[in-house]
mmCIF file of C-alpha atoms in Angstrom:
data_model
loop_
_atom_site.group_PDB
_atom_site.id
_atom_site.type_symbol
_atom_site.label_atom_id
_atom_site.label_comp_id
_atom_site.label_asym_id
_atom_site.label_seq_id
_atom_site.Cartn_x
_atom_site.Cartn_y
_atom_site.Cartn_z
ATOM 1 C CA UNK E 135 -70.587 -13.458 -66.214
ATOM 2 C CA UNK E 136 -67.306 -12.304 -67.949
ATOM 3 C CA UNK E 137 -67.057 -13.689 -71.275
ATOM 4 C CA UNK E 138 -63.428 -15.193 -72.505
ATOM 5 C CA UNK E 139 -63.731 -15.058 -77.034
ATOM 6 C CA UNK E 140 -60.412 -16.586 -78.237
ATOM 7 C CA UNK E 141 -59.611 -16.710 -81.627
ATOM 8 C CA UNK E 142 -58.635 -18.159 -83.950
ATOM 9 C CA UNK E 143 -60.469 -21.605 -83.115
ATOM 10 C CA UNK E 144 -58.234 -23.428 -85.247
ATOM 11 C CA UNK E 145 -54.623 -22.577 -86.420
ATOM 12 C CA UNK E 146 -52.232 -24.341 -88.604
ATOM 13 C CA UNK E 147 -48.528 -24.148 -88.440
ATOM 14 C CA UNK E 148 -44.967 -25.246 -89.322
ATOM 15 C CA UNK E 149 -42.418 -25.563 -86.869
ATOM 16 C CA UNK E 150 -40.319 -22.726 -86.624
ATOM 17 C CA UNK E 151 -43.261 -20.445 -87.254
ATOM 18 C CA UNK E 152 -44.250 -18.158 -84.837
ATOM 19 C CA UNK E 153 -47.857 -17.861 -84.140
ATOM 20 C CA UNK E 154 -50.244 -15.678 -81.950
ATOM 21 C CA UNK E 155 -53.918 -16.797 -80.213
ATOM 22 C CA UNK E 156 -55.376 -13.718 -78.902
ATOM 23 C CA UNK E 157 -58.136 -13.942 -76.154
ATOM 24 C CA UNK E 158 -61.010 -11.042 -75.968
ATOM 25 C CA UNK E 159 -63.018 -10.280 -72.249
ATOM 26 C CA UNK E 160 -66.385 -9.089 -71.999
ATOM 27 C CA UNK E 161 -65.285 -6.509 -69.638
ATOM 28 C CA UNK E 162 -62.155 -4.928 -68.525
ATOM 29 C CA UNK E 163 -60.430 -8.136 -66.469
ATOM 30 C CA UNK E 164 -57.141 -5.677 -65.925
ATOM 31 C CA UNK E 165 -54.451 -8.307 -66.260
ATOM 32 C CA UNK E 166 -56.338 -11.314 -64.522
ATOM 33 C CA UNK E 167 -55.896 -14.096 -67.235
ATOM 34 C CA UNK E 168 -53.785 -16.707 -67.192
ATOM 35 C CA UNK E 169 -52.562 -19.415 -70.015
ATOM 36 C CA UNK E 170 -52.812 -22.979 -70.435
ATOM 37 C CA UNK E 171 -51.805 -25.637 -72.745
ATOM 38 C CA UNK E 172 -53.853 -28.989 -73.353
ATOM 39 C CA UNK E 173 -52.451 -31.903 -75.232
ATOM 40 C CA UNK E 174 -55.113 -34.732 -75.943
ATOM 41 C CA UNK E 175 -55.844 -36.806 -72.810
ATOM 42 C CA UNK E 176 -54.103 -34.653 -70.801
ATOM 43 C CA UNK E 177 -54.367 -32.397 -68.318
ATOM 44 C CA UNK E 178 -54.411 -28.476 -68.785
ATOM 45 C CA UNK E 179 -50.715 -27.308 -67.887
ATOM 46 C CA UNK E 180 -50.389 -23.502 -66.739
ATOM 47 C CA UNK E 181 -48.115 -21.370 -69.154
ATOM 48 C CA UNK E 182 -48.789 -18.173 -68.298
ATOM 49 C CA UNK E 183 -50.026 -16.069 -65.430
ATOM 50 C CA UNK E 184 -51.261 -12.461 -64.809
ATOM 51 C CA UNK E 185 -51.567 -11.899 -68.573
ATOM 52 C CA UNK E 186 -47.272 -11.811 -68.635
ATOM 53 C CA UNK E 187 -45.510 -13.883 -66.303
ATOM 54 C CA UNK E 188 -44.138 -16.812 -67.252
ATOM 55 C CA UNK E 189 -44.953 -19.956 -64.836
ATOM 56 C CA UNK E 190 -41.383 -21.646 -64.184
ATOM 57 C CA UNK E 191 -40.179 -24.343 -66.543
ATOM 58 C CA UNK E 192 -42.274 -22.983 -69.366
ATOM 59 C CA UNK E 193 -39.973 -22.477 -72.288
ATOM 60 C CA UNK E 194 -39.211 -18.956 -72.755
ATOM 61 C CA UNK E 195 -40.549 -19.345 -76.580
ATOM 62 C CA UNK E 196 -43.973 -18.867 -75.134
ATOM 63 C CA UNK E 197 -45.048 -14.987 -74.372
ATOM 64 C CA UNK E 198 -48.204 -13.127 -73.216
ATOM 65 C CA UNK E 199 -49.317 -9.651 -73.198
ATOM 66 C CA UNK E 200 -52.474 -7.648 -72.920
ATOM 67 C CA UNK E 201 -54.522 -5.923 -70.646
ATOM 68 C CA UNK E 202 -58.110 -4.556 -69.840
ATOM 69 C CA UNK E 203 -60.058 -6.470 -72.554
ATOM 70 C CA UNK E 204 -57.627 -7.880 -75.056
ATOM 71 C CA UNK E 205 -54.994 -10.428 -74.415
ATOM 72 C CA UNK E 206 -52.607 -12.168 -76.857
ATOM 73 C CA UNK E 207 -50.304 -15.539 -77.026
ATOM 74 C CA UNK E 208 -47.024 -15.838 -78.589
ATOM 75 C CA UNK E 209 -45.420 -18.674 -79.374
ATOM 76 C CA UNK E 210 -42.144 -18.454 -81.291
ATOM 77 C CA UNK E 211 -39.912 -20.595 -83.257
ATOM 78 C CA UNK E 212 -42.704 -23.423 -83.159
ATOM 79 C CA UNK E 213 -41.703 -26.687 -81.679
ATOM 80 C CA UNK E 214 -43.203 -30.442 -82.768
ATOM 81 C CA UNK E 215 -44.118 -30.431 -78.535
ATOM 82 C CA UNK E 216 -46.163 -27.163 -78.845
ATOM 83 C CA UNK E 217 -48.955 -28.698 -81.219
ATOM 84 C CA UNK E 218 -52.064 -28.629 -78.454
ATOM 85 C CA UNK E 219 -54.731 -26.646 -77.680
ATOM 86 C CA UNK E 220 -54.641 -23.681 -75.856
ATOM 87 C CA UNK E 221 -56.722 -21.761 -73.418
ATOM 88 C CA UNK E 222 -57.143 -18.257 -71.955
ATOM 89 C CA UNK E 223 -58.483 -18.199 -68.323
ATOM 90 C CA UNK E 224 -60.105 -15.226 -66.733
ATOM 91 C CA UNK E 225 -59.852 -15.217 -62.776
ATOM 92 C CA UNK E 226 -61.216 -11.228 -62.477
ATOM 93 C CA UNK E 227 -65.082 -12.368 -61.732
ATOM 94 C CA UNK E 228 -65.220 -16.649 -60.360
ATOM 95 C CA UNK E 229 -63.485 -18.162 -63.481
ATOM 96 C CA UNK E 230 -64.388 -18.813 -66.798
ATOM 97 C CA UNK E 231 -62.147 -20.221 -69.590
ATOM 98 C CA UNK E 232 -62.072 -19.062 -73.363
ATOM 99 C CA UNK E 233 -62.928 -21.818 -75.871
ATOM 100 C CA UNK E 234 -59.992 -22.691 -77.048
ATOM 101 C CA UNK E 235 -57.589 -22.924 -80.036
ATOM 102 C CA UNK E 236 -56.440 -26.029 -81.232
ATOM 103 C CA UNK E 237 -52.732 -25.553 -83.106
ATOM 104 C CA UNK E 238 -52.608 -27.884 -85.818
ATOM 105 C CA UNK E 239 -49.201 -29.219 -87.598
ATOM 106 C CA UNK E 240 -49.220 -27.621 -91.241
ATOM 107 C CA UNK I 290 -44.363 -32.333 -54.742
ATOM 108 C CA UNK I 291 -47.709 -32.154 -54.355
ATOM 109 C CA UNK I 292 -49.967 -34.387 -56.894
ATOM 110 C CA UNK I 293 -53.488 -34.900 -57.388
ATOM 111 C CA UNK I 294 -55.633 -37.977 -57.562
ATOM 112 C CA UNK I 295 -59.232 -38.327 -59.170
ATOM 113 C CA UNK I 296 -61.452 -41.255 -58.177
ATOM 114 C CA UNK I 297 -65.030 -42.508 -58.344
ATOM 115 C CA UNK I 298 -67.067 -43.949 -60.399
ATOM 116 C CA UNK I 299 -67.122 -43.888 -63.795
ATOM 117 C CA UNK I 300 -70.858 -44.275 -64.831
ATOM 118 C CA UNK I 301 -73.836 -42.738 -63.051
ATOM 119 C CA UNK I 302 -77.637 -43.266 -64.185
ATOM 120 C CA UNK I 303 -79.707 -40.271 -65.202
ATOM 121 C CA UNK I 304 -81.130 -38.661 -62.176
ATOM 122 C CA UNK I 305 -78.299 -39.853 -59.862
ATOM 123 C CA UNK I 306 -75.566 -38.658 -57.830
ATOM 124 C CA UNK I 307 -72.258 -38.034 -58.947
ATOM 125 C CA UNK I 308 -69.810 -38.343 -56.553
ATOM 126 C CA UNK I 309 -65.864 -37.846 -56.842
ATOM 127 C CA UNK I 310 -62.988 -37.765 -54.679
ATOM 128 C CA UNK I 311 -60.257 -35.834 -55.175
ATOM 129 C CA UNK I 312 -56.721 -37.170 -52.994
ATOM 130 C CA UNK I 313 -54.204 -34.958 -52.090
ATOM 131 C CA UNK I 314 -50.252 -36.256 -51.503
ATOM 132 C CA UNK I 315 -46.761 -34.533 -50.883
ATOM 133 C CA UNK I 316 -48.435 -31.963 -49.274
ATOM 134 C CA UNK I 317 -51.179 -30.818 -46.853
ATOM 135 C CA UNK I 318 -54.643 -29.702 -48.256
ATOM 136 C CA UNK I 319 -54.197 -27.073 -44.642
ATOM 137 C CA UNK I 320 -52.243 -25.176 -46.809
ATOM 138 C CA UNK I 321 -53.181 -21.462 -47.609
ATOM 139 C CA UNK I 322 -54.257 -23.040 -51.358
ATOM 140 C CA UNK I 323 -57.985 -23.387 -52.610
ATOM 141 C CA UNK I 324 -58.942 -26.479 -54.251
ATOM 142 C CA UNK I 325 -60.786 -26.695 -57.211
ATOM 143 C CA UNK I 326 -63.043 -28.971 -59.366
ATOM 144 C CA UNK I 327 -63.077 -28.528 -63.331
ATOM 145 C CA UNK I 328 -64.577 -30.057 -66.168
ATOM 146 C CA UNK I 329 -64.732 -31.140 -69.653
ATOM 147 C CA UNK I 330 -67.183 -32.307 -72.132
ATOM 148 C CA UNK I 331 -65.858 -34.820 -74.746
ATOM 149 C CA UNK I 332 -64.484 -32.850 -77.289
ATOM 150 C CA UNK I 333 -65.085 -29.107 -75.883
ATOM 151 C CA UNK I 334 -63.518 -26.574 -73.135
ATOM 152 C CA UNK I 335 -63.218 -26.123 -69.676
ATOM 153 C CA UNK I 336 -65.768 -25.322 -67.319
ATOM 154 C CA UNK I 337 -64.718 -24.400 -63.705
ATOM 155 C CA UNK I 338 -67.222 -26.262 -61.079
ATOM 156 C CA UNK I 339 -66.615 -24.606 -57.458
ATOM 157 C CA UNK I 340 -63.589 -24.669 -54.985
ATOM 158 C CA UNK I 341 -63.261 -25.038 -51.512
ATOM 159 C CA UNK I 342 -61.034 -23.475 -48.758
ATOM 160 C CA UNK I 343 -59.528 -25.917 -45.484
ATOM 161 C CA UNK I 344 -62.214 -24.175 -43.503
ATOM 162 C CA UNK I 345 -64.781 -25.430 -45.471
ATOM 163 C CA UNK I 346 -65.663 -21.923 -47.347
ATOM 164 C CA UNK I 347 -66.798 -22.620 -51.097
ATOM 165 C CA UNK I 348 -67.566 -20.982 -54.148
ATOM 166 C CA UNK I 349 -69.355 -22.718 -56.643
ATOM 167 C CA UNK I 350 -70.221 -21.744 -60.199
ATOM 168 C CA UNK I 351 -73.725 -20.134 -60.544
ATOM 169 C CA UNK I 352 -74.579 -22.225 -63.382
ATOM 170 C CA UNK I 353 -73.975 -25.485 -61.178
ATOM 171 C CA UNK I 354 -74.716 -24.038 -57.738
ATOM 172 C CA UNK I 355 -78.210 -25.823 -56.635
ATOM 173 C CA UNK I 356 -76.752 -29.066 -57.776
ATOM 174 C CA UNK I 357 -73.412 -29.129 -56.627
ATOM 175 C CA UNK I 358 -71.215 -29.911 -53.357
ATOM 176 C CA UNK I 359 -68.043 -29.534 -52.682
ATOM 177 C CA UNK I 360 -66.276 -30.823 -49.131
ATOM 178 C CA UNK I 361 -63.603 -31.679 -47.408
ATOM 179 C CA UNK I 362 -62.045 -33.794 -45.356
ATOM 180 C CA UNK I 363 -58.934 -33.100 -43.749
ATOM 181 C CA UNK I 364 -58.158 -36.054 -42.122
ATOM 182 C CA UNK I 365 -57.811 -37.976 -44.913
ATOM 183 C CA UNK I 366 -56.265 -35.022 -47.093
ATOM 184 C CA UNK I 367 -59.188 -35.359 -49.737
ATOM 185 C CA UNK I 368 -61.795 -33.079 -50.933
ATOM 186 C CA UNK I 369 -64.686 -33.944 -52.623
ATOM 187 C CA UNK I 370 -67.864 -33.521 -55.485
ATOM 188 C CA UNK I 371 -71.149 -33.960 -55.149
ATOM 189 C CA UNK I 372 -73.649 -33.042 -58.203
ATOM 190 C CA UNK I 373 -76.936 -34.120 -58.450
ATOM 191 C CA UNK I 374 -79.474 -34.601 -60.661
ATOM 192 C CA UNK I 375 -76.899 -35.522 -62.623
ATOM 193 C CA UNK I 376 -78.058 -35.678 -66.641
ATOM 194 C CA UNK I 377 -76.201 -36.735 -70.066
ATOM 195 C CA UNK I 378 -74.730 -33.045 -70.358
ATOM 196 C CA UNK I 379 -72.916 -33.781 -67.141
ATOM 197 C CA UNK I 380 -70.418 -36.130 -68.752
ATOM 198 C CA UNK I 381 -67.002 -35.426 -68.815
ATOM 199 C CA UNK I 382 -63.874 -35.377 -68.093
ATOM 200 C CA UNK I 383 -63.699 -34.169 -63.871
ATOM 201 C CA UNK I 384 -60.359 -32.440 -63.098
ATOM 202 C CA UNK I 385 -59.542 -31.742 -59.476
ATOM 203 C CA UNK I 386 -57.085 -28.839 -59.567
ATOM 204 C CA UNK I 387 -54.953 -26.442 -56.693
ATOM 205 C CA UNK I 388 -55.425 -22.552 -56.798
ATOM 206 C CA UNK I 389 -52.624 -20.369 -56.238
ATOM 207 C CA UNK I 390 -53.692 -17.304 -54.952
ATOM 208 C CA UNK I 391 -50.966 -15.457 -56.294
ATOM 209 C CA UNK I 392 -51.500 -11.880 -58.082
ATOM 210 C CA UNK I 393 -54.380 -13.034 -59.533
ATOM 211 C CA UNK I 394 -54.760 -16.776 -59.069
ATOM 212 C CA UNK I 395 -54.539 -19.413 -61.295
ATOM 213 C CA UNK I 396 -55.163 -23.225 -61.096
ATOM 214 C CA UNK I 397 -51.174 -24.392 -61.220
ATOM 215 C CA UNK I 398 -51.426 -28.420 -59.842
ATOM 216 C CA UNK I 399 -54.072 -30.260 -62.067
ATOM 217 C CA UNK I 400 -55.131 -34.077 -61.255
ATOM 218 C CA UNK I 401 -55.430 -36.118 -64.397
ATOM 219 C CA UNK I 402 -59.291 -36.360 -64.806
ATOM 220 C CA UNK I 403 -61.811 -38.707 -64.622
ATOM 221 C CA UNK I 404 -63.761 -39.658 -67.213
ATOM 222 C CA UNK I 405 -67.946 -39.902 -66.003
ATOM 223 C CA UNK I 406 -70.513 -40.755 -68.293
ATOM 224 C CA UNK I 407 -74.544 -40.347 -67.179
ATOM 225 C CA UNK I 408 -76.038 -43.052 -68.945
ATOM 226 C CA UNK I 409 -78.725 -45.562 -68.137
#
């Protein structure tokens, strides 16, 4: 099984800051991970795709890079909507899903 | 559009079947589009269950593969979950969820879960 480590687990923030979650495979995954954002109760809602590509309607704020074993999240100029947690998703080997990294209002 | 629907029941005894349907509107589940089941603990990530294909073809986690079922019915649009023995680690939240095989596939059209709790 490919392994997904995110980190950090937790992350406080202001709005306006601009704040990066970065997302470690087990194994080379090339650029098979994707982004999603979970706000409590909610379901998972698709950011980011093949590591870079933005899914449509998804602010242009939000940025991903990476590839082979080490992927990274960028959100900039922090808005009170982005407060959620977030998850990297590795689709490479089945699926498996990083543990996630709950942004927190500073 | 197409949306997703979650039903089923909500509590299931220790030992039992779970068993969840997941309904499919503003489009066709014939499309070229696997469908997926994922789920959540209270309180921790996302674990991805199996998927299944129009044809009937399915993948299924390893993990979860001699207690799960996944099927489909394409008359009524609907796929489905079967796990059992089901036991208190198996509650959570059930998401059913549409892959896009794009460049490397990603879950894009999520349902809005299910809450099932094993408990006697």
């Amino acid at each position: 099984d490919i392994q997904m480590t995110q980190s950090p687990s937790s992350l406080s923030a202001s709005v306006g800051d601009t704040v990066t979650i970065t997302c470690r495979a087990s194994q080379s995954i090339i650029t098979y991970v994707n982004w999603y954002q979970q706000k409590p109760g909610k379901a998972p809602k698709l950011l980011i795709y093949a590591a870079s590509t933005l899914q449509s309607g998804v602010p242009s704020r939000f940025s991903g890079s990476g590839s082979g074993t080490d992927f990274t999240l960028t959100i900039s100029s922090l808005q009170p909507e982005d407060f959620a947690t977030y998850y990297c998703h590795q689709t490479y080997n089945t699926n498996t899903f990083g543990q996630g990294t709950k942004l927190e209002i500073k | 559009q197409v949306q997703l629907q979650e039903s089923g029941p909500g509590l299931v005894k220790p030992s039992g079947t779970l068993s969840l349907t997941c309904a499919v509107s503003g489009g066709s589940i014939d499309s070229s589009h696997w469908w997926s089941w994922v789920r959540q603990p209270p309180g921790k990530g996302l674990e991805w269950i199996g998927e299944i294909y129009h044809s009937g073809s399915t993948t299924y986690n390893p993990s979860l593969t001699s207690r799960v079922t996944i099927s489909v019915d394409k008359s009524k649009n609907h796929f489905s979950l079967n796990l059992t023995p089901v036991t208190a680690a198996d509650t959570a939240v059930y998401y059913c969820a549409r892959w896009n095989t794009g460049r490397v596939g990603y879950f894009d059209i999520w349902g809005r879960g299910t809450l099932v709790a094993v408990s006697s």
